[in-house]
Amino acid sequence: MNATEQAFIQLLNQHQKIIHKVCNLYLHGQTDKEDLFQEITLQAWKAYTQFRGEAKFSTWLYRVALNTAITYFRKDKKQAFIASVADLPEMAHSIERDPIEEKSKAMYAAIANLSKIDKAIVMLYLEDYSYAEISDVIGITANNIAVKMNRIKVKLREATLKNFETV
Amino acid sequence: MELDDLKGFINQELIKDSPEMSEHNIANLLKGKAVSVISKIKKSLWFEIICCILVAIGFIYIALFTNRDSIKIYFGFFGAAFIPFTWVFFYLLKKIKEFDNSVLPVKENLKQLVQVLEEFTKRYFQFNMALLPICFLFAFVLGYNEKAPVNELDKLQALFKNHETIYLALIIAYTAVMFFALIYMTKWYIKKLYGNYISQLKLLLTELKDE
């Protein structure tokens, strides 16, 4: 293993949560998630020679991971994976219901059902990226991101309420 | 309840049950093979390049060593035609490799991916279609004027000895059916391989239009 490979592996190891988050948000099945994890790792490794350190490694990795996840289509497999909060394993069997936790899970289910692009925006927003930083990753203006984010929030509020009521 | 109130919970949920990878695991992942559409196209291009080289060598060999003039012209022409095709495939491969190693913003990445796929499918279709009329025309003209006996054609011609017009009409009809069937099949094959994927990518791009 050469020095570049060693440095890359160390960096990826430190930031692997980013890839796990993207895999969990975009795919459901464990095998699919593992396949996507490997694909993102390989794409990052291929592009690593071009990484000049101008952006933070985490932002660069988000770009690679989101580009890979967004253009990753599995044949004959459904992309949407959580139809309602009731599909979440713990929720199906919970006897004592904590409304806050249920609402949180209802929100999570709502995010999981967003479009691929909206998911990417929400993911970066959840990481406390500014609209300007999100705009750098997504490639549309910060104003556009703000407009989209407002719409997503409304969409999520409505979907969360609907998911919460169906439990 | 708003998204902002639940940031912490959702961030936790997104990494829940994710197995922690060791450096050794990551090193092993790097030995794997990519399954992206770009990797698929690169494999496809390498296959086309190898085929083109083999066909060019084979056809030129036949052209050099055959005694029939029609075969000499036919195979010689096609053998030579595959040389620029190989060059174009190499050019496409270079462009795809450049794209594959870059890390662009999501919108630009989608745009370029669509461009690369459309360019590839367009060239692929053009190459197949460009050969068809030349192929049929050559086969028709050279076969018709061939001085040396061709048993199968001679037998067929004997059947229509006094009906040359019907014989010609049959050959033209056969050629037309083959021609259009090949166009349809090639279009269908390309759409099956990449068409639906391109449509899905374009749909994602429409979501990123300026508002």
XYZ file of C-alpha atoms in Angstrom:
378
model
C 0.000 0.000 0.000
C 1.516 3.355 -0.978
C 1.398 6.610 1.011
C -1.462 8.134 -1.030
C -3.616 5.050 -0.534
C -2.809 5.005 3.186
C -3.708 8.707 3.545
C -6.952 8.199 1.634
C -7.968 5.208 3.747
C -7.290 7.138 6.949
C -9.329 10.122 5.770
C -12.194 7.932 4.618
C -12.138 6.031 7.882
C -12.473 9.308 9.817
C -15.356 10.474 7.600
C -17.118 7.162 6.972
C -20.258 8.380 8.762
C -20.941 10.587 5.741
C -21.074 7.550 3.453
C -23.186 5.587 5.939
C -25.660 8.475 6.152
C -25.964 8.727 2.375
C -26.385 4.948 2.012
C -29.034 4.820 4.740
C -30.975 7.706 3.268
C -30.920 6.496 -0.329
C -31.320 2.728 0.015
C -33.109 0.294 2.254
C -31.777 -3.269 1.906
C -28.536 -4.109 3.705
C -26.923 -5.600 0.569
C -27.881 -2.562 -1.505
C -26.421 -0.262 1.146
C -23.178 -2.269 1.188
C -22.992 -2.123 -2.618
C -23.519 1.633 -2.576
C -20.931 2.042 0.196
C -18.385 0.227 -1.962
C -19.345 2.220 -5.063
C -18.917 5.538 -3.217
C -15.577 4.371 -1.790
C -14.341 3.408 -5.264
C -15.553 6.655 -6.841
C -13.856 8.664 -4.074
C -10.626 6.721 -4.544
C -10.677 7.282 -8.321
C -11.213 11.021 -7.859
C -8.852 11.384 -4.895
C -5.899 12.308 -7.130
C -7.862 15.450 -8.114
C -8.516 16.437 -4.478
C -6.371 19.507 -3.867
C -7.622 20.346 -0.400
C -9.320 23.566 -1.588
C -12.564 22.394 -0.020
C -12.916 20.496 3.249
C -12.557 16.736 2.773
C -16.039 16.253 4.262
C -17.614 18.603 1.673
C -15.669 16.915 -1.128
C -16.785 13.486 0.120
C -20.402 14.664 0.286
C -20.153 15.654 -3.387
C -18.773 12.259 -4.370
C -21.255 10.353 -2.206
C -24.312 12.328 -3.328
C -23.326 12.193 -7.008
C -22.900 8.440 -6.749
C -26.125 7.871 -4.805
C -28.207 10.126 -7.061
C -27.037 8.452 -10.280
C -27.224 4.967 -8.769
C -30.256 3.078 -10.022
C -30.792 -0.558 -9.138
C -32.547 -2.584 -11.804
C -36.002 -3.887 -10.908
C -35.833 -2.603 -7.366
C -38.120 -0.044 -5.809
C -36.360 3.151 -4.866
C -38.822 4.442 -2.312
C -38.372 2.446 0.796
C -40.438 3.698 3.677
C -44.088 4.124 2.826
C -45.117 5.200 6.288
C -43.851 5.403 9.818
C -45.526 2.067 10.513
C -42.917 0.456 8.259
C -40.205 1.364 10.720
C -39.494 -1.840 12.666
C -39.579 -0.462 16.198
C -42.766 1.459 15.524
C -44.708 -1.564 14.379
C -44.384 -3.218 17.769
C -44.166 -0.345 20.193
C -46.672 -0.608 22.977
C -45.886 2.510 24.984
C -45.834 5.365 22.541
C -43.683 8.410 23.130
C -45.246 11.185 20.993
C -41.946 13.021 20.512
C -40.175 9.881 19.375
C -43.072 8.938 17.131
C -43.108 12.375 15.551
C -39.353 12.136 15.030
C -39.763 8.795 13.316
C -42.654 10.153 11.277
C -40.355 12.964 10.124
C -37.615 10.457 9.293
C -40.057 8.445 7.196
C -41.128 11.634 5.434
C -37.501 12.487 4.583
C -36.915 8.970 3.289
C -39.756 9.451 0.826
C -38.458 12.718 -0.629
C -37.015 12.836 -4.160
C -33.302 12.112 -4.601
C -32.471 15.795 -5.054
C -34.527 16.950 -2.063
C -32.885 14.269 0.067
C -29.456 15.617 -0.868
C -30.449 19.154 0.126
C -31.989 17.999 3.419
C -28.938 15.889 4.225
C -26.615 18.893 3.910
C -29.066 21.111 5.803
C -29.084 18.583 8.645
C -25.289 18.860 8.737
C -25.718 22.614 9.356
C -24.238 23.597 5.992
C -25.097 27.172 5.005
C -27.189 27.765 1.873
C -24.016 28.959 0.114
C -22.219 25.706 0.996
C -25.216 23.602 -0.065
C -25.281 25.590 -3.302
C -21.603 24.658 -3.911
C -22.365 20.958 -3.555
C -25.645 20.900 -5.474
C -24.719 23.400 -8.164
C -27.710 25.758 -8.048
C -27.808 29.254 -6.552
C -28.102 29.811 -2.790
C -31.412 31.609 -3.415
C -32.732 28.567 -5.198
C -31.609 26.384 -2.322
C -33.461 28.647 0.119
C -36.652 28.456 -1.972
C -36.358 24.694 -2.259
C -35.632 24.295 1.448
C -38.762 26.247 2.376
C -40.844 24.024 0.118
C -39.223 20.889 1.510
C -39.973 22.007 5.065
C -43.655 22.502 4.218
C -43.732 19.129 2.445
C -42.092 17.439 5.422
C -44.443 19.090 7.929
C -47.481 17.816 6.021
C -46.037 14.344 5.437
C -44.962 14.043 9.075
C -48.458 14.888 10.241
C -49.931 12.348 7.839
C -47.416 9.660 8.871
C -48.040 10.411 12.549
C -51.802 10.072 12.162
C -51.525 6.712 10.405
C -49.714 5.058 13.367
C -42.898 19.807 14.767
C -40.269 21.239 12.410
C -37.246 19.714 10.724
C -34.951 22.015 12.714
C -36.277 20.643 16.022
C -35.385 17.102 15.018
C -31.942 17.534 13.469
C -30.178 15.653 16.252
C -32.576 12.709 16.194
C -32.499 12.341 12.403
C -28.717 12.575 12.267
C -28.571 9.787 14.855
C -31.143 7.727 12.963
C -29.102 8.038 9.761
C -26.071 6.334 11.251
C -27.952 3.841 13.430
C -27.059 0.183 12.777
C -24.271 1.136 10.381
C -21.300 -1.183 10.846
C -18.083 0.681 11.668
C -15.553 -0.026 8.916
C -11.945 -0.592 9.878
C -9.070 0.669 7.717
C -8.518 -2.942 6.688
C -12.179 -3.198 5.496
C -11.819 0.020 3.499
C -8.569 -1.206 1.917
C -10.422 -4.364 0.833
C -13.248 -2.322 -0.665
C -10.716 -0.557 -2.898
C -9.906 -3.890 -4.536
C -13.515 -4.262 -5.716
C -14.965 -3.335 -9.064
C -17.221 -0.345 -9.732
C -20.726 -1.048 -11.027
C -21.653 2.467 -12.130
C -23.058 3.185 -15.581
C -19.750 4.846 -16.503
C -17.852 1.642 -15.695
C -20.374 -0.221 -17.860
C -19.769 2.181 -20.763
C -15.997 1.909 -20.366
C -16.247 -1.897 -20.560
C -18.548 -1.571 -23.545
C -16.102 0.791 -25.292
C -13.162 -1.536 -24.680
C -15.234 -4.363 -26.151
C -16.041 -2.225 -29.224
C -12.384 -1.215 -29.625
C -11.162 -4.822 -29.474
C -13.896 -5.894 -31.927
C -13.025 -3.037 -34.299
C -9.321 -3.945 -34.275
C -10.017 -7.652 -34.841
C -12.556 -6.933 -37.593
C -10.208 -4.474 -39.319
C -7.324 -6.979 -39.256
C -9.569 -9.877 -40.361
C -11.261 -7.941 -43.170
C -8.025 -6.495 -44.524
C -6.492 -9.972 -44.476
C -9.456 -11.362 -46.481
C -9.258 -8.421 -48.923
C -5.570 -9.035 -49.520
C -5.777 -12.757 -50.096
C -9.072 -13.334 -51.927
C -9.254 -13.894 -55.691
C -12.771 -12.430 -56.080
C -12.779 -8.716 -56.941
C -16.132 -8.067 -55.252
C -14.948 -9.656 -51.982
C -11.679 -7.729 -52.240
C -13.498 -4.353 -52.556
C -16.164 -5.187 -49.972
C -13.834 -6.438 -47.226
C -11.093 -3.949 -48.077
C -13.493 -1.028 -47.708
C -14.972 -2.259 -44.436
C -11.586 -3.194 -43.009
C -10.392 0.363 -43.661
C -13.649 1.871 -42.286
C -13.095 0.226 -38.897
C -9.793 2.090 -38.378
C -11.384 5.569 -37.878
C -14.153 3.936 -35.804
C -11.493 2.589 -33.433
C -9.998 6.065 -33.160
C -13.413 7.612 -32.294
C -14.032 4.951 -29.654
C -10.651 5.770 -28.082
C -11.600 9.467 -28.071
C -14.913 8.680 -26.340
C -13.083 6.528 -23.803
C -10.691 9.389 -23.004
C -13.609 11.808 -22.500
C -15.420 9.358 -20.229
C -12.275 8.746 -18.153
C -11.837 12.507 -17.671
C -15.440 12.809 -16.501
C -15.139 9.754 -14.260
C -12.196 11.227 -12.342
C -13.825 14.608 -11.725
C -15.937 15.647 -8.749
C -18.510 18.151 -9.951
C -21.507 19.733 -8.246
C -24.591 17.508 -8.459
C -26.294 19.499 -11.241
C -23.179 19.730 -13.431
C -22.431 16.061 -12.814
C -25.926 15.085 -13.972
C -25.640 17.344 -17.036
C -22.286 15.892 -18.059
C -23.408 12.333 -17.400
C -26.427 12.860 -19.658
C -24.135 14.426 -22.309
C -21.668 11.531 -22.134
C -24.447 8.953 -22.378
C -26.178 10.751 -25.239
C -22.887 11.178 -27.104
C -22.069 7.503 -26.640
C -25.493 6.239 -27.724
C -25.559 8.685 -30.675
C -22.146 7.562 -31.956
C -22.998 3.915 -31.352
C -26.178 4.274 -33.398
C -24.453 6.322 -36.129
C -21.687 3.726 -36.566
C -24.148 0.907 -36.896
C -26.372 2.854 -39.261
C -23.559 4.298 -41.362
C -22.407 0.798 -42.225
C -25.858 -0.422 -43.233
C -26.492 1.442 -46.529
C -22.893 0.978 -47.652
C -23.090 -2.676 -46.726
C -26.326 -3.298 -48.632
C -25.337 -1.167 -51.599
C -21.993 -2.913 -51.918
C -23.530 -6.351 -51.520
C -26.128 -5.501 -54.160
C -23.845 -3.872 -56.754
C -20.865 -6.149 -56.293
C -23.014 -9.310 -56.137
C -24.914 -8.283 -59.241
C -21.745 -7.619 -61.227
C -19.660 -10.516 -59.916
C -18.161 -12.417 -62.870
C -17.088 -15.505 -60.943
C -19.888 -18.045 -60.244
C -21.664 -17.857 -56.862
C -23.570 -21.147 -56.608
C -26.322 -20.050 -54.183
C -27.152 -16.904 -56.157
C -26.933 -18.700 -59.491
C -29.435 -21.338 -58.273
C -31.802 -18.611 -57.106
C -31.454 -16.794 -60.404
C -32.177 -20.007 -62.327
C -35.481 -20.282 -60.451
C -36.505 -16.871 -61.808
C -34.863 -17.276 -65.186
C -37.624 -15.607 -67.170
C -38.722 -13.238 -64.405
C -35.747 -11.017 -63.739
C -37.946 -8.167 -62.474
C -39.484 -10.386 -59.792
C -36.009 -11.597 -58.862
C -34.763 -8.017 -58.447
C -37.911 -6.984 -56.577
C -37.434 -9.882 -54.154
C -33.845 -8.895 -53.468
C -34.806 -5.241 -52.953
C -37.683 -6.222 -50.634
C -35.382 -8.519 -48.650
C -32.813 -5.723 -48.365
C -35.450 -3.193 -47.252
C -36.874 -5.513 -44.593
C -33.383 -6.271 -43.246
C -32.497 -2.568 -43.315
C -35.497 -1.395 -41.316
C -35.402 -4.380 -38.967
C -31.768 -3.587 -38.135
C -32.578 0.095 -37.513
C -35.447 -0.889 -35.219
C -33.386 -3.522 -33.388
C -30.439 -1.170 -32.850
C -32.723 1.595 -31.525
C -34.492 -0.864 -29.238
C -31.194 -2.268 -27.952
C -29.712 1.164 -27.197
C -32.914 2.300 -25.465
C -32.964 -0.873 -23.407
C -29.352 -0.376 -22.342
C -29.271 3.371 -21.688
C -32.521 5.063 -22.776
C -34.467 4.586 -19.562
C -31.486 5.574 -17.453
C -31.017 8.792 -19.461
C -34.725 9.625 -18.991
C -34.398 9.168 -15.224
C -31.352 11.435 -15.130
C -33.141 14.088 -17.191
C -36.032 13.960 -14.757
C -33.610 14.680 -11.910
C -32.180 17.587 -13.895
C -35.608 19.158 -14.309
C -35.815 19.283 -10.498
C -32.661 21.406 -10.506
C -33.894 23.993 -12.995
C -33.489 27.595 -11.881
C -36.610 29.046 -10.267
